[in-house]
Short mmCIF file of C-alpha atoms and ligand atoms in Angstrom, two decimals:
data_model
loop_
_atom_site.label_atom_id
_atom_site.label_comp_id
_atom_site.label_asym_id
_atom_site.label_seq_id
_atom_site.Cartn_x
_atom_site.Cartn_y
_atom_site.Cartn_z
CA UNK A 23 0.27 -0.11 0.08
CA UNK A 24 3.00 2.35 -1.05
CA UNK A 25 1.03 5.71 -1.84
CA UNK A 26 4.00 8.14 -2.40
CA UNK A 27 7.89 8.96 -1.81
CA UNK A 28 8.40 11.84 0.49
CA UNK A 29 11.70 14.19 1.17
CA UNK A 30 12.98 13.99 4.68
CA UNK A 31 14.32 17.43 4.52
CA UNK A 32 11.45 19.62 2.91
CA UNK A 33 7.95 17.54 2.92
CA UNK A 34 7.86 17.34 -0.76
CA UNK A 35 5.48 14.54 -2.13
CA UNK A 36 6.85 12.43 -5.21
CA UNK A 37 5.42 9.83 -7.38
CA UNK A 38 6.47 6.03 -6.24
CA UNK A 39 5.22 5.01 -9.91
CA UNK A 40 8.47 5.69 -11.53
CA UNK A 41 12.08 5.55 -10.58
CA UNK A 42 13.38 8.36 -8.43
CA UNK A 43 16.52 9.42 -6.67
CA UNK A 44 16.80 11.97 -4.15
CA UNK A 45 14.75 15.60 -3.73
CA UNK A 46 15.15 17.61 -6.97
CA UNK A 47 14.94 20.84 -4.41
CA UNK A 48 17.40 19.95 -1.69
CA UNK A 49 18.90 16.82 -2.42
CA UNK A 50 17.01 15.06 0.55
CA UNK A 51 16.65 11.27 1.03
CA UNK A 52 13.37 10.16 -0.32
CA UNK A 53 11.30 8.06 2.07
CA UNK A 54 8.19 5.54 0.96
CA UNK A 55 5.13 6.24 2.56
CA UNK A 56 2.24 3.87 2.82
CA UNK A 57 -1.22 3.95 3.76
CA UNK A 58 -0.60 2.62 7.11
CA UNK A 59 -3.93 2.75 8.61
CA UNK A 60 -5.38 0.96 5.74
CA UNK A 61 -2.58 -1.84 6.36
CA UNK A 62 -3.60 -1.87 10.06
CA UNK A 63 -7.37 -2.67 9.18
CA UNK A 64 -5.91 -5.17 6.63
CA UNK A 65 -3.48 -6.70 8.53
CA UNK A 66 -2.30 -7.51 12.12
CA UNK A 67 1.28 -8.45 13.58
CA UNK A 68 -0.56 -12.04 14.80
CA UNK A 69 -1.10 -12.75 11.23
CA UNK A 70 2.79 -13.11 10.59
CA UNK A 71 2.85 -16.20 12.75
CA UNK A 72 3.45 -19.28 10.10
CA UNK A 73 4.90 -16.94 7.14
CA UNK A 74 7.97 -17.71 5.29
CA UNK A 75 11.13 -16.71 7.41
CA UNK A 76 12.33 -14.13 5.27
CA UNK A 77 11.88 -10.16 5.01
CA UNK A 78 9.25 -10.32 2.66
CA UNK A 79 7.07 -11.59 5.69
CA UNK A 80 6.71 -7.73 6.21
CA UNK A 81 5.28 -7.19 2.58
CA UNK A 82 2.37 -5.60 3.66
CA UNK A 83 4.55 -2.66 4.46
CA UNK A 84 6.81 -3.35 1.41
CA UNK A 85 6.17 -1.89 -2.11
CA UNK A 86 3.92 -4.08 -4.17
CA UNK A 87 6.64 -5.71 -6.52
CA UNK A 88 7.24 -9.49 -7.51
CA UNK A 89 10.51 -9.89 -4.83
CA UNK A 90 14.00 -10.67 -6.56
CA UNK A 91 14.78 -13.25 -3.29
CA UNK A 92 17.24 -15.54 -2.09
CA UNK A 93 15.62 -15.93 1.00
CA UNK A 94 17.05 -12.71 3.05
CA UNK A 95 16.25 -11.67 6.45
CA UNK A 96 14.78 -13.06 9.35
CA UNK A 97 18.10 -13.30 10.59
CA UNK A 98 18.72 -15.39 14.25
CA UNK A 99 18.81 -13.13 17.32
CA UNK A 100 21.06 -15.22 19.45
CA UNK A 101 21.02 -14.17 23.32
CA UNK A 102 25.00 -13.64 24.50
CA UNK A 103 26.29 -16.14 26.39
CA UNK A 104 28.63 -13.60 27.91
CA UNK A 105 26.19 -10.87 28.77
CA UNK A 106 22.65 -11.86 30.03
CA UNK A 107 20.22 -9.22 28.22
CA UNK A 108 22.48 -8.56 25.26
CA UNK A 109 21.21 -10.03 22.14
CA UNK A 110 23.29 -10.61 18.88
CA UNK A 111 21.44 -10.27 15.69
CA UNK A 112 23.25 -12.24 13.50
CA UNK A 113 23.15 -10.87 9.80
CA UNK A 114 26.29 -13.12 8.94
CA UNK A 115 23.49 -15.49 7.77
CA UNK A 116 21.85 -13.57 4.96
CA UNK A 117 22.61 -14.48 1.40
CA UNK A 118 26.08 -13.28 0.24
CA UNK A 119 26.53 -12.89 3.79
CA UNK A 120 25.84 -9.52 5.12
CA UNK A 121 22.85 -7.34 6.12
CA UNK A 122 23.32 -5.52 2.67
CA UNK A 123 21.31 -8.51 1.59
CA UNK A 124 18.34 -6.86 2.55
CA UNK A 125 18.54 -3.46 0.82
CA UNK A 126 19.69 -4.69 -2.17
CA UNK A 127 17.05 -7.60 -2.44
CA UNK A 128 14.35 -4.41 -2.23
CA UNK A 129 16.26 -2.07 -4.69
CA UNK A 130 16.46 -5.01 -7.62
CA UNK A 131 13.31 -5.60 -7.08
CA UNK A 132 12.37 -2.28 -7.45
CA UNK A 133 14.80 -1.86 -10.44
CA UNK A 134 13.20 -4.76 -12.33
CA UNK A 135 9.77 -3.34 -11.55
CA UNK A 136 10.35 -0.22 -13.09
CA UNK A 137 11.96 -2.02 -16.15
CA UNK A 138 15.97 -0.92 -15.44
CA UNK A 139 18.73 -2.45 -17.24
CA UNK A 140 21.74 -1.21 -15.74
CA UNK A 141 22.36 -0.44 -11.92
CA UNK A 142 25.58 1.62 -11.02
CA UNK A 143 27.14 1.09 -7.26
CA UNK A 144 29.80 2.67 -5.41
CA UNK A 145 30.70 0.17 -2.73
CA UNK A 146 33.02 -0.46 0.02
CA UNK A 147 32.30 -4.09 -0.31
CA UNK A 148 29.81 -5.98 0.80
CA UNK A 149 26.80 -4.19 -0.68
CA UNK A 150 28.71 -4.60 -4.25
CA UNK A 151 28.69 -8.22 -3.70
CA UNK A 152 24.88 -8.32 -2.92
CA UNK A 153 24.30 -5.95 -5.59
CA UNK A 154 25.83 -8.39 -7.80
CA UNK A 155 24.14 -11.70 -6.49
CA UNK A 156 20.76 -9.74 -7.09
CA UNK A 157 21.23 -8.60 -10.24
CA UNK A 158 22.26 -11.71 -11.21
CA UNK A 159 18.94 -13.10 -9.77
CA UNK A 160 17.09 -10.47 -11.58
CA UNK A 161 18.94 -10.65 -15.20
CA UNK A 162 20.05 -7.46 -14.84
CA UNK A 163 23.41 -5.73 -15.28
CA UNK A 164 25.52 -4.80 -12.13
CA UNK A 165 28.20 -2.04 -12.79
CA UNK A 166 30.16 -2.23 -9.12
CA UNK A 167 33.02 0.87 -8.46
CA UNK A 168 34.74 -0.27 -5.42
CA UNK A 169 38.36 0.57 -3.67
CA UNK A 170 41.17 -1.68 -5.23
CA UNK A 171 41.81 -2.79 -1.45
CA UNK A 172 38.50 -4.04 -0.88
CA UNK A 173 38.55 -7.49 1.14
CA UNK A 174 39.15 -10.11 -1.67
CA UNK A 175 36.03 -12.18 -1.37
CA UNK A 176 33.98 -8.76 -2.63
CA UNK A 177 35.99 -8.75 -5.56
CA UNK A 178 36.19 -12.49 -6.41
CA UNK A 179 32.02 -13.16 -5.51
CA UNK A 180 30.98 -10.01 -7.70
CA UNK A 181 33.37 -11.09 -10.47
CA UNK A 182 31.41 -14.85 -9.89
CA UNK A 183 28.28 -13.14 -10.13
CA UNK A 184 29.10 -11.78 -13.33
CA UNK A 185 29.07 -8.49 -12.47
CA UNK A 186 31.02 -5.57 -14.32
CA UNK A 187 33.88 -4.05 -12.01
CA UNK A 188 36.09 -1.01 -11.80
CA UNK A 189 38.42 -1.14 -8.93
CA UNK A 190 39.04 2.12 -8.10
CA UNK A 191 42.38 3.89 -6.31
CA UNK A 192 41.08 5.38 -3.66
CA UNK A 193 37.84 5.45 -0.87
CA UNK A 194 34.16 4.65 -1.31
CA UNK A 195 33.50 8.38 -1.98
CA UNK A 196 36.24 8.36 -4.66
CA UNK A 197 34.01 5.34 -6.32
CA UNK A 198 31.16 7.75 -5.54
CA UNK A 199 32.88 10.24 -7.95
CA UNK A 200 33.37 7.92 -10.76
CA UNK A 201 29.75 6.86 -10.75
CA UNK A 202 28.75 10.93 -10.77
CA UNK A 203 30.97 11.10 -14.23
CA UNK A 204 29.26 8.20 -15.78
CA UNK A 205 26.28 10.01 -15.36
CA UNK A 206 27.30 12.51 -17.52
CA UNK A 207 28.00 10.22 -20.21
CA UNK A 208 25.71 9.93 -23.34
CA UNK A 209 24.61 6.38 -22.52
CA UNK A 210 23.23 7.04 -19.03
CA UNK A 211 20.24 7.83 -20.43
CA UNK A 212 19.75 5.58 -23.23
CA UNK A 213 20.61 2.58 -21.75
CA UNK A 214 17.84 2.36 -18.73
CA UNK A 215 21.28 2.97 -16.59
CA UNK A 216 20.24 4.01 -12.64
CA UNK A 217 22.32 4.40 -9.66
CA UNK A 218 21.57 2.79 -6.88
CA UNK A 219 23.78 4.56 -4.05
CA UNK A 220 23.26 3.97 -0.56
CA UNK A 221 20.13 6.55 0.42
CA UNK A 222 20.19 7.99 -3.18
CA UNK A 223 17.41 5.93 -3.77
CA UNK A 224 14.34 5.18 -1.67
CA UNK A 225 14.09 0.99 -1.35
CA UNK A 226 17.66 0.21 0.16
CA UNK A 227 16.00 1.67 3.34
CA UNK A 228 13.06 0.00 2.61
CA UNK A 229 14.79 -3.53 2.59
CA UNK A 230 16.98 -2.47 6.02
CA UNK A 231 13.83 -1.29 7.75
CA UNK A 232 12.85 -4.88 7.96
CA UNK A 233 15.73 -5.30 10.61
CA UNK A 234 13.73 -3.13 12.81
CA UNK A 235 10.36 -5.30 12.19
CA UNK A 236 12.45 -8.44 13.07
CA UNK A 237 13.84 -6.72 15.99
CA UNK A 238 10.70 -6.17 17.52
CA UNK A 239 8.98 -9.67 16.46
CA UNK A 240 11.72 -11.61 17.87
CA UNK A 241 11.76 -9.67 21.16
CA UNK A 242 8.18 -10.39 21.44
CA UNK A 243 6.95 -7.19 20.31
CA UNK A 244 8.91 -5.19 23.31
CA UNK A 245 11.71 -2.54 22.34
CA UNK A 246 15.21 -3.08 23.73
CA UNK A 247 16.52 -0.64 25.83
CA UNK A 248 19.24 -0.07 22.98
CA UNK A 249 20.54 -1.22 19.68
CA UNK A 250 23.95 -0.81 18.54
CA UNK A 251 24.87 -0.47 14.98
CA UNK A 252 28.32 -0.38 13.14
CA UNK A 253 27.49 2.96 11.13
CA UNK A 254 29.05 3.11 7.51
CA UNK A 255 26.25 4.74 5.42
CA UNK A 256 24.20 4.47 8.37
CA UNK A 257 20.77 2.93 5.89
CA UNK A 258 20.07 0.60 8.84
CA UNK A 259 19.52 3.05 11.60
CA UNK A 260 17.49 5.16 9.29
CA UNK A 261 15.40 2.01 8.37
CA UNK A 262 15.09 0.79 11.96
CA UNK A 263 13.99 4.09 13.04
CA UNK A 264 11.71 4.27 10.22
CA UNK A 265 10.15 0.71 11.13
CA UNK A 266 9.62 1.93 14.41
CA UNK A 267 7.21 5.02 13.39
CA UNK A 268 5.62 2.53 11.55
CA UNK A 269 5.05 -0.15 13.79
CA UNK A 270 3.45 2.39 16.27
CA UNK A 271 0.83 3.61 13.68
CA UNK A 272 0.06 -0.25 12.84
CA UNK A 273 -0.35 -0.11 16.66
CA UNK A 274 1.90 -3.35 17.28
CA UNK A 275 4.47 -1.06 19.48
CA UNK A 276 3.81 1.66 21.45
CA UNK A 277 5.46 5.15 21.71
CA UNK A 278 8.85 3.41 23.61
CA UNK A 279 12.23 3.66 21.48
CA UNK A 280 15.42 1.86 22.01
CA UNK A 281 18.59 4.31 22.38
CA UNK A 282 20.07 4.02 19.11
CA UNK A 283 24.09 3.72 19.34
CA UNK A 284 26.21 4.25 16.53
CA UNK A 285 29.56 2.51 16.31
CA UNK A 286 32.50 3.79 13.86
CA UNK A 287 35.83 2.93 13.54
CA UNK A 288 38.63 5.24 15.13
CA UNK A 289 39.80 5.58 11.79
CA UNK A 290 37.26 6.79 9.96
CA UNK A 291 34.30 8.32 12.87
CA UNK A 292 33.03 11.07 11.19
CA UNK A 293 29.50 10.88 12.97
CA UNK A 294 30.82 10.25 16.36
CA UNK A 295 32.70 13.55 15.79
CA UNK A 296 29.68 15.39 14.47
CA UNK A 297 27.86 14.04 17.72
CA UNK A 298 30.52 14.87 19.91
CA UNK A 299 30.76 18.51 18.20
CA UNK A 300 27.05 18.73 18.67
CA UNK A 301 26.71 19.20 14.90
CA UNK A 302 23.73 18.37 12.73
CA UNK A 303 25.66 16.75 10.15
CA UNK A 304 29.16 15.52 9.48
CA UNK A 305 32.34 17.05 8.00
CA UNK A 306 34.22 14.88 5.38
CA UNK A 307 36.84 12.43 7.35
CA UNK A 308 39.99 12.64 5.98
CA UNK A 309 42.61 10.14 5.69
CA UNK A 310 39.98 7.54 6.33
CA UNK A 311 41.78 3.94 7.54
CA UNK A 312 40.44 1.01 9.11
CA UNK A 313 40.26 -2.57 8.36
CA UNK A 314 36.57 -2.77 9.00
CA UNK A 315 35.86 -1.89 5.27
CA UNK A 316 32.30 -1.25 5.68
CA UNK A 317 33.23 1.69 8.29
CA UNK A 318 35.43 3.32 5.81
CA UNK A 319 32.46 5.92 4.62
CA UNK A 320 34.23 9.27 5.08
CA UNK A 321 30.90 11.40 5.01
CA UNK A 322 27.65 9.55 4.68
CA UNK A 323 24.62 10.74 2.91
CA UNK A 324 22.41 10.81 5.53
CA UNK A 325 24.34 11.94 8.20
CA UNK A 326 21.51 14.75 9.03
CA UNK A 327 19.40 11.79 9.42
CA UNK A 328 21.82 9.44 11.71
CA UNK A 329 22.58 12.51 14.05
CA UNK A 330 18.75 13.31 14.39
CA UNK A 331 17.92 9.68 15.09
CA UNK A 332 20.68 9.56 17.87
CA UNK A 333 19.53 12.63 19.53
CA UNK A 334 15.74 11.84 19.16
CA UNK A 335 16.21 8.14 20.82
CA UNK A 336 18.95 9.55 23.43
CA UNK A 337 21.42 7.38 21.98
CA UNK A 338 25.28 7.90 21.56
CA UNK A 339 28.17 7.69 18.92
CA UNK A 340 31.09 5.35 19.99
CA UNK A 341 34.46 4.71 18.42
CA UNK A 342 36.90 1.69 18.28
CA UNK A 343 40.00 1.32 17.35
CA UNK A 344 40.84 -1.42 15.00
CA UNK A 345 43.25 -3.28 17.82
CA UNK A 346 40.04 -2.99 19.93
CA UNK A 347 37.87 -4.57 16.89
CA UNK A 348 40.21 -7.45 16.00
CA UNK A 349 40.24 -8.67 19.65
CA UNK A 350 36.34 -8.37 20.05
CA UNK A 351 36.16 -10.43 16.69
CA UNK A 352 38.39 -13.29 18.41
CA UNK A 353 36.76 -12.69 21.72
CA UNK A 354 33.08 -13.20 20.08
CA UNK A 355 34.46 -16.04 18.11
CA UNK A 356 35.60 -18.06 21.43
CA UNK A 357 33.00 -16.66 23.74
CA UNK A 358 29.64 -16.70 21.45
CA UNK A 359 30.77 -18.92 18.72
CA UNK A 360 30.14 -16.04 16.00
CA UNK A 361 32.80 -15.76 13.86
CA UNK A 362 31.58 -11.98 12.97
CA UNK A 363 33.06 -9.05 10.62
CA UNK A 364 35.00 -6.61 12.08
CA UNK A 365 32.22 -3.88 11.76
CA UNK A 366 29.94 -6.21 13.51
CA UNK A 367 32.44 -7.20 16.28
CA UNK A 368 33.23 -2.95 17.08
CA UNK A 369 29.46 -3.54 18.43
CA UNK A 370 31.00 -5.44 21.13
CA UNK A 371 33.53 -2.80 21.87
CA UNK A 372 30.85 -0.22 21.93
CA UNK A 373 28.75 -2.26 24.44
CA UNK A 374 31.61 -2.74 26.49
CA UNK A 375 32.43 0.98 26.63
CA UNK A 376 29.14 2.17 27.13
CA UNK A 377 28.86 -0.62 30.48
CA UNK A 378 31.61 0.73 31.81
CA UNK A 379 30.30 4.41 31.66
CA UNK A 380 27.00 3.53 33.15
CA UNK A 381 25.34 4.27 30.12
CA UNK A 382 23.99 0.66 29.94
CA UNK A 383 23.01 -0.92 32.90
CA UNK A 384 23.47 -5.12 33.21
CA UNK A 385 19.46 -5.15 33.37
CA UNK A 386 19.02 -3.50 29.75
CA UNK A 387 18.09 -5.25 27.03
CA UNK A 388 20.66 -4.45 24.02
CA UNK A 389 20.94 -5.52 20.74
CA UNK A 390 24.10 -6.14 18.89
CA UNK A 391 24.22 -6.08 15.05
CA UNK A 392 26.81 -8.10 13.48
CA UNK A 393 26.40 -7.43 10.37
CA UNK A 394 28.37 -9.74 8.23
CA UNK A 395 30.25 -12.81 8.04
CA UNK A 396 34.01 -12.86 9.22
CA UNK A 397 34.54 -15.54 6.48
CA UNK A 398 34.47 -12.43 3.87
CA UNK A 399 37.25 -10.79 5.54
CA UNK A 400 39.84 -13.86 5.87
CA UNK A 401 42.52 -12.03 4.08
CA UNK A 402 41.99 -8.59 6.44
CA UNK A 403 41.95 -10.57 9.57
CA UNK A 404 44.91 -12.81 8.37
CA UNK A 405 47.14 -9.95 7.41
CA UNK A 406 45.85 -8.14 10.97
CA UNK A 407 46.77 -11.19 13.23
CA UNK A 408 49.69 -13.14 11.29
CA UNK A 409 52.92 -11.91 13.70
CA UNK A 410 55.30 -12.44 10.94
CA UNK A 411 53.93 -9.27 8.71
CA UNK A 412 55.13 -6.52 10.01
CA UNK A 413 52.82 -3.73 8.02
CA UNK A 414 49.71 -2.18 9.76
CA UNK A 415 46.56 -4.34 9.80
CA UNK A 416 44.55 -2.49 6.90
CA UNK A 417 47.60 -2.90 4.49
CA UNK A 418 46.18 -5.61 2.23
CA UNK A 419 47.53 -4.36 -0.98
CA UNK A 420 50.39 -7.10 -1.46
CA UNK A 421 47.38 -9.74 -1.44
CA UNK A 422 45.18 -7.50 -4.10
CA UNK A 423 48.05 -7.20 -6.26
CA UNK A 424 48.80 -11.02 -6.13
CA UNK A 425 45.23 -11.88 -6.92
CA UNK A 426 44.62 -9.28 -9.58
CA UNK A 427 46.00 -11.48 -12.38
CA UNK A 428 43.95 -14.36 -11.44
CA UNK A 429 40.40 -13.15 -11.25
CA UNK A 430 41.48 -9.78 -13.46
CA UNK A 431 41.25 -7.77 -16.04
CA UNK A 432 39.43 -4.95 -14.51
ZN1 ZN B 9 13.28 18.26 -0.55
#
């Protein structure tokens, strides 16, 4: 029961009947809006029981289109063995091994629905793999621009999925510039190209919001006191907050909200810096460097929404060094049996800090998001741990050069 798209800056309404990017007036992110009172009359939370355990169980609050699906979503909510009242939402069990599956499943679903042919994405790694996989399912072309030192798994999976990969000497912001250049080309309009950059189309947020529905459903429609979320582009944070607002209108939850916590890597922490300085938007982080490649986002496009959510929810923003992240990855593996993505393990660092500071009490229910599987970071984690390697943890360039000859040319 999608009715229209709405600008998150100026509130202007736009048609949901054709592909849209951002607000033409002010560049604001567009949110999909539904006739929620009508959904409320037609559908209740009780009717979710017995539905397929994928994110499409919430199709009452998703666009009406034939899903491009690999079974994404409804990932386990695992009680921590180390901390009572802490849950680990394990997104590593998604298709393509990360939470990116949700956003890209929704995005590619709508791209196919609108008859688009070629999808372009700048990616820090896991979004690229997800776009490549869902494009393969939908029979669309995926054109991927990612840093040349992304984890090896991201390059290899994109290659196998049949995507067109361009490795860029730089960060995701440099990759975004490549996509912007492509938009100026003659072929862009003629050949059905579309830019699926994080928050620059409205449906990746819709896929990611299902994490918010799942947190509520899996906790028996109770809100936790806190959610700790590794924030690169921040789409999941935006999506979950949107889900909570929708669920309140639907009568599935009340007005209570969890404190939303952003965790970023100390080597790239634009949101943490802006939060500490009380700003409403982030500045471009210079010389971004961290082995948690998904957190190497120097300036998220949705910064103004992320900071607003941290404020409204009485949350906070915390940073974690690469050393802390690697140690936490090992701790989670040993103590919980979860081999997490470094981005996910950063949540454990943040939780420990927030417990030490008294921000969270032992009795608070807190959900930590493991956004991906550690199996996609084998080269990165190996380089970080191998004592014989003198180079710093984030230096994965030698491995990049070795493998390039095998799976190239790009
Ligand atoms: Zn606007």
